[in-house]
Short mmCIF file of C-alpha atoms in Angstrom, two decimals:
data_model
loop_
_atom_site.label_atom_id
_atom_site.label_comp_id
_atom_site.label_asym_id
_atom_site.label_seq_id
_atom_site.Cartn_x
_atom_site.Cartn_y
_atom_site.Cartn_z
CA MET A 1 -32.21 -10.21 -38.98
CA LYS A 2 -29.28 -12.29 -40.52
CA ILE A 3 -26.94 -9.94 -38.53
CA HIS A 4 -28.83 -10.67 -35.37
CA PHE A 5 -28.58 -14.35 -35.73
CA TYR A 6 -25.11 -14.33 -36.91
CA CYS A 7 -24.04 -12.58 -33.60
CA LEU A 8 -25.73 -14.78 -31.60
CA GLY A 9 -24.14 -17.75 -33.21
CA LEU A 10 -20.73 -16.17 -32.89
CA LEU A 11 -21.22 -15.78 -29.02
CA ALA A 12 -22.45 -19.25 -28.88
CA ALA A 13 -19.01 -20.47 -30.44
CA LEU A 14 -16.98 -18.31 -28.23
CA PHE A 15 -18.72 -19.64 -25.11
CA CYS A 16 -18.02 -23.16 -26.51
CA LEU A 17 -14.42 -22.77 -26.96
CA PRO A 18 -12.34 -24.43 -24.40
CA ALA A 19 -10.34 -22.63 -21.76
CA SER A 20 -6.97 -21.67 -23.44
CA ALA A 21 -3.70 -21.90 -21.56
CA ALA A 22 -1.93 -18.70 -20.34
CA ASP A 23 0.00 -16.78 -22.94
CA LEU A 24 3.51 -17.08 -21.30
CA SER A 25 4.94 -19.76 -18.99
CA ARG A 26 7.12 -18.91 -15.87
CA SER A 27 10.46 -19.27 -17.77
CA ALA A 28 9.30 -17.17 -20.66
CA VAL A 29 8.34 -14.28 -18.44
CA GLN A 30 11.65 -14.92 -16.71
CA GLN A 31 13.33 -14.03 -20.09
CA HIS A 32 11.16 -10.88 -20.70
CA LEU A 33 12.24 -9.80 -17.14
CA ALA A 34 15.90 -10.30 -17.55
CA LYS A 35 16.20 -8.27 -20.73
CA ALA A 36 14.14 -5.21 -19.34
CA ASP A 37 15.04 -2.05 -17.73
CA LYS A 38 13.25 1.13 -16.85
CA SER A 39 13.30 2.34 -20.30
CA HIS A 40 12.38 -0.94 -22.15
CA PRO A 41 10.00 -2.60 -19.66
CA ALA A 42 9.23 -6.08 -20.19
CA LYS A 43 6.13 -6.22 -22.43
CA LEU A 44 3.60 -8.25 -20.35
CA ARG A 45 0.64 -5.65 -21.10
CA ARG A 46 -2.61 -7.68 -21.36
CA LYS A 47 -0.97 -10.83 -21.24
CA ASP A 48 -2.96 -13.96 -20.10
CA LEU A 49 -1.22 -15.07 -17.04
CA ARG A 50 -3.77 -17.10 -15.10
CA GLY A 51 -2.57 -19.83 -12.69
CA VAL A 52 1.09 -19.16 -13.61
CA ASP A 53 3.60 -19.64 -10.92
CA LEU A 54 5.40 -16.15 -10.80
CA SER A 55 6.28 -16.26 -7.34
CA GLY A 56 9.66 -14.34 -5.94
CA LEU A 57 9.95 -12.48 -9.45
CA ASP A 58 11.09 -8.85 -9.57
CA PHE A 59 8.30 -7.09 -11.89
CA ARG A 60 9.60 -3.57 -11.17
CA ASN A 61 10.64 -3.34 -14.90
CA ALA A 62 7.63 -4.71 -16.27
CA ASP A 63 4.40 -3.36 -17.94
CA LEU A 64 1.58 -5.69 -16.31
CA TRP A 65 -1.30 -3.10 -17.10
CA GLY A 66 -4.50 -4.72 -18.02
CA SER A 67 -3.10 -8.41 -17.49
CA ASP A 68 -4.94 -11.27 -16.41
CA LEU A 69 -3.88 -12.67 -13.04
CA ARG A 70 -6.43 -14.75 -11.86
CA ASN A 71 -5.14 -17.61 -9.35
CA ALA A 72 -1.57 -16.59 -10.35
CA ASN A 73 0.97 -17.11 -7.78
CA LEU A 74 3.02 -13.83 -7.01
CA SER A 75 3.72 -14.41 -3.47
CA ASN A 76 7.15 -12.79 -2.33
CA SER A 77 7.22 -11.03 -5.81
CA ASP A 78 8.10 -7.26 -6.19
CA LEU A 79 5.58 -5.20 -7.91
CA SER A 80 6.44 -1.95 -6.22
CA GLY A 81 5.88 1.30 -8.21
CA LEU A 82 3.86 -0.39 -10.99
CA ASN A 83 0.64 0.63 -12.26
CA LEU A 84 -1.52 -2.32 -12.22
CA ASP A 85 -4.87 -0.52 -13.12
CA LEU A 86 -7.49 -2.70 -14.83
CA THR A 87 -5.67 -5.81 -14.35
CA VAL A 88 -7.70 -8.96 -13.39
CA MET A 89 -6.65 -10.44 -10.18
CA THR A 90 -9.45 -12.49 -8.84
CA LYS A 91 -8.07 -15.25 -6.03
CA VAL A 92 -4.47 -14.10 -6.91
CA ASN A 93 -1.86 -14.83 -4.36
CA LEU A 94 0.28 -11.95 -3.43
CA SER A 95 1.17 -13.03 0.16
CA GLY A 96 4.54 -11.36 1.03
CA ALA A 97 4.58 -9.58 -2.03
CA ASN A 98 6.03 -5.89 -2.33
CA LEU A 99 3.28 -3.73 -3.43
CA SER A 100 4.63 -0.21 -2.06
CA ASN A 101 3.56 2.64 -3.96
CA THR A 102 1.74 0.56 -6.48
CA SER A 103 -1.77 1.69 -8.27
CA ILE A 104 -4.88 -0.58 -8.58
CA PHE A 105 -7.57 1.14 -9.88
CA GLY A 106 -10.87 -0.63 -11.22
CA VAL A 107 -9.77 -3.92 -10.35
CA HIS A 108 -11.63 -7.03 -8.96
CA MET A 109 -9.32 -9.01 -6.45
CA GLY A 110 -12.35 -10.92 -4.71
CA GLY A 111 -10.71 -13.80 -2.53
CA ALA A 112 -7.01 -12.52 -3.07
CA ASN A 113 -4.29 -13.36 -0.51
CA LEU A 114 -2.06 -10.47 0.37
CA SER A 115 -1.28 -11.65 3.82
CA LYS A 116 2.15 -10.02 5.13
CA SER A 117 2.34 -8.18 1.94
CA ASN A 118 3.85 -4.68 1.87
CA LEU A 119 1.22 -2.00 0.70
CA THR A 120 2.84 1.11 2.16
CA GLY A 121 1.97 4.07 0.18
CA SER A 122 -0.06 1.97 -2.36
CA ARG A 123 -3.37 3.41 -4.09
CA PHE A 124 -6.11 1.13 -4.30
CA ILE A 125 -9.72 1.59 -5.64
CA ALA A 126 -10.49 -2.11 -6.02
CA ASN A 127 -12.82 -4.87 -4.82
CA LEU A 128 -11.24 -6.91 -2.39
CA ASP A 129 -13.98 -8.76 -0.50
CA ARG A 130 -13.29 -11.71 1.21
CA SER A 131 -9.45 -11.43 0.79
CA ASN A 132 -6.99 -12.23 3.28
CA LEU A 133 -4.80 -9.03 4.42
CA SER A 134 -3.97 -10.41 7.96
CA HIS A 135 -0.68 -8.84 9.13
CA ALA A 136 -0.28 -7.01 5.95
CA ASN A 137 1.45 -3.27 6.14
CA LEU A 138 -1.05 -0.65 4.77
CA SER A 139 0.62 2.41 6.50
CA HIS A 140 0.23 5.46 4.68
CA ALA A 141 -1.78 3.79 2.06
CA ASN A 142 -4.29 5.77 0.13
CA TRP A 143 -7.32 3.60 -0.40
CA GLY A 144 -9.75 6.59 0.21
CA VAL A 145 -12.11 8.29 -2.08
CA ASP A 146 -11.01 11.28 -4.01
CA MET A 147 -14.11 13.37 -3.90
CA LYS A 148 -12.78 15.76 -6.43
CA ASN A 149 -12.37 13.36 -9.17
CA GLN A 150 -15.77 11.31 -9.18
CA PRO A 151 -16.90 11.42 -13.00
CA MET A 152 -18.41 8.16 -12.86
CA GLY A 153 -19.88 8.33 -9.46
CA LEU A 154 -18.52 7.31 -6.20
CA MET A 155 -15.43 4.93 -6.77
CA ARG A 156 -14.22 3.30 -3.60
CA VAL A 157 -12.39 0.37 -2.09
CA SER A 158 -14.41 -2.54 -1.15
CA LEU A 159 -13.20 -4.68 1.83
CA ASN A 160 -16.24 -6.45 3.05
CA ASN A 161 -15.62 -9.66 5.14
CA VAL A 162 -11.97 -8.99 4.72
CA ASP A 163 -9.27 -10.38 7.14
CA LEU A 164 -7.11 -7.51 8.22
CA SER A 165 -6.31 -8.82 11.72
CA GLY A 166 -3.24 -7.83 13.03
CA ALA A 167 -2.58 -5.67 9.94
CA ASP A 168 -0.64 -2.21 10.20
CA LEU A 169 -2.94 0.61 8.76
CA SER A 170 -1.38 3.48 10.44
CA ASP A 171 -1.87 6.86 8.90
CA ALA A 172 -3.70 5.25 6.19
CA ASN A 173 -6.57 6.97 4.21
CA LEU A 174 -9.71 4.79 3.75
CA ASN A 175 -12.22 7.41 3.82
CA ARG A 176 -15.61 5.96 2.69
CA ALA A 177 -14.46 2.40 2.48
CA LEU A 178 -16.88 -0.59 2.50
CA MET A 179 -15.55 -2.84 5.28
CA ARG A 180 -18.64 -4.52 6.56
CA HIS A 181 -18.00 -7.51 8.84
CA ALA A 182 -14.32 -6.79 8.45
CA ASN A 183 -11.74 -8.56 10.83
CA LEU A 184 -9.64 -5.88 12.13
CA SER A 185 -8.86 -7.62 15.38
CA GLY A 186 -5.46 -6.48 16.71
CA SER A 187 -4.85 -4.30 14.19
CA ILE A 188 -3.13 -0.82 14.38
CA LEU A 189 -5.11 2.15 12.93
CA LYS A 190 -3.13 4.80 14.67
CA ASN A 191 -4.21 8.30 13.02
CA THR A 192 -6.17 6.39 10.26
CA VAL A 193 -8.58 8.32 8.13
CA LEU A 194 -12.07 6.04 8.20
CA PHE A 195 -14.30 9.14 7.74
CA GLY A 196 -17.72 8.04 6.37
CA ALA A 197 -16.56 4.55 5.98
CA ASP A 198 -19.01 1.39 6.65
CA LEU A 199 -17.80 -0.70 9.50
CA SER A 200 -21.03 -2.27 10.22
CA GLY A 201 -20.34 -5.59 12.07
CA ALA A 202 -16.60 -5.25 12.11
CA ASN A 203 -14.52 -6.83 14.53
CA LEU A 204 -12.22 -4.26 16.21
CA THR A 205 -11.36 -6.18 19.46
CA ASP A 206 -7.99 -5.19 20.78
CA ALA A 207 -7.35 -2.86 17.90
CA ASP A 208 -5.40 0.33 18.27
CA LEU A 209 -7.42 3.24 17.28
CA SER A 210 -5.66 6.17 18.96
CA GLY A 211 -5.87 9.38 16.97
CA ALA A 212 -8.35 7.56 14.16
CA ASP A 213 -11.00 9.47 12.52
CA LEU A 214 -14.44 7.45 12.47
CA SER A 215 -16.62 10.63 12.18
CA GLU A 216 -19.82 9.83 10.35
CA THR A 217 -18.94 6.16 10.06
CA LYS A 218 -21.53 3.42 9.95
CA LEU A 219 -20.71 1.40 13.38
CA GLU A 220 -23.82 -0.71 14.00
CA ASP A 221 -22.80 -4.00 15.73
CA ALA A 222 -19.07 -3.40 15.42
CA ASP A 223 -17.20 -4.78 18.20
CA PHE A 224 -14.78 -2.39 20.11
CA THR A 225 -14.03 -4.65 22.90
CA GLY A 226 -10.32 -3.85 24.34
CA ALA A 227 -9.74 -1.61 21.65
CA ASN A 228 -7.52 1.63 22.35
CA VAL A 229 -9.65 4.79 21.44
CA ALA A 230 -7.61 7.40 22.97
CA GLY A 231 -8.05 10.51 20.85
CA THR A 232 -10.16 8.61 18.45
CA ARG A 233 -12.96 10.93 16.96
CA PHE A 234 -16.53 9.67 16.73
CA GLY A 235 -17.76 12.82 15.22
CA GLY A 236 -21.63 12.48 14.12
CA ILE A 237 -22.12 9.45 16.35
CA LYS A 238 -25.67 10.55 18.18
CA ASP A 239 -26.29 7.01 19.60
CA LYS A 240 -23.28 5.45 21.39
CA SER A 241 -25.40 2.37 22.21
CA VAL A 242 -24.45 1.19 18.66
CA LEU A 243 -20.72 1.08 19.68
CA LYS A 244 -20.82 -2.45 21.34
CA GLY A 245 -17.94 -3.26 23.58
CA LEU A 246 -16.81 0.35 23.52
CA ILE A 247 -17.69 0.78 27.28
CA SER A 248 -14.95 -1.58 27.88
CA SER A 249 -12.18 -0.21 25.50
CA LYS A 250 -9.27 1.45 26.62
CA ASN A 251 -9.07 5.26 27.24
CA LEU A 252 -12.69 5.61 26.50
CA GLU A 253 -12.63 8.79 28.46
CA ALA A 254 -10.16 10.03 25.99
CA ALA A 255 -12.26 9.37 22.97
CA ILE A 256 -13.76 12.47 21.02
CA PHE A 257 -17.40 12.82 20.47
CA ASP A 258 -18.70 15.93 18.83
#
């Protein structure tokens, strides 16, 4: 019983503590980066960097695994090729950042700003609901489910209510992604794999879906007005009436229904 009340008291004390400042300032991070190289990366692992202005910095020789980047400003920074698994990135600003070939797994990035960022070849299994990815480059990105490696159940990227307007998703893998009410207007989805994804209520007006695979995808209330669907595969779609605006889409006769 004493142990029980001691634990409750400890938890109460922790909740009453004031919010602490970040572990490092921008200048301190710059000092770490200046001394780092591939063999001796800057030791930023699990550091609290909440709200710090880290814009325009080169993190390619840094270890940021598990760090807290909530509300941090990393706009126009270079994080290419990094392992950012298990970082905390809610409302992080990564606009214009280079995240090519970067791995982000098991991360919450809700409300993040990734507009105009370079995400080519990246691997994301994260929650990006309500984030801004407008005009981002996701070509050849692998954000799909690895069905051979699901020890904890279906782990997949969540892009609900995300702004992907004008984004380049050509040749990307987004199989089984959650993209309900996503804004994909004017986006490039050439040869994109969206097999089994949930695009319910998504805005696909004027998008280029030529060669994309939307087989077994949930498309209720998705808007295809003006979309290019030449060679787009709609396998398993039995009720075409759910495809709002598809009748006015470009190259409708070249779409594949099987």
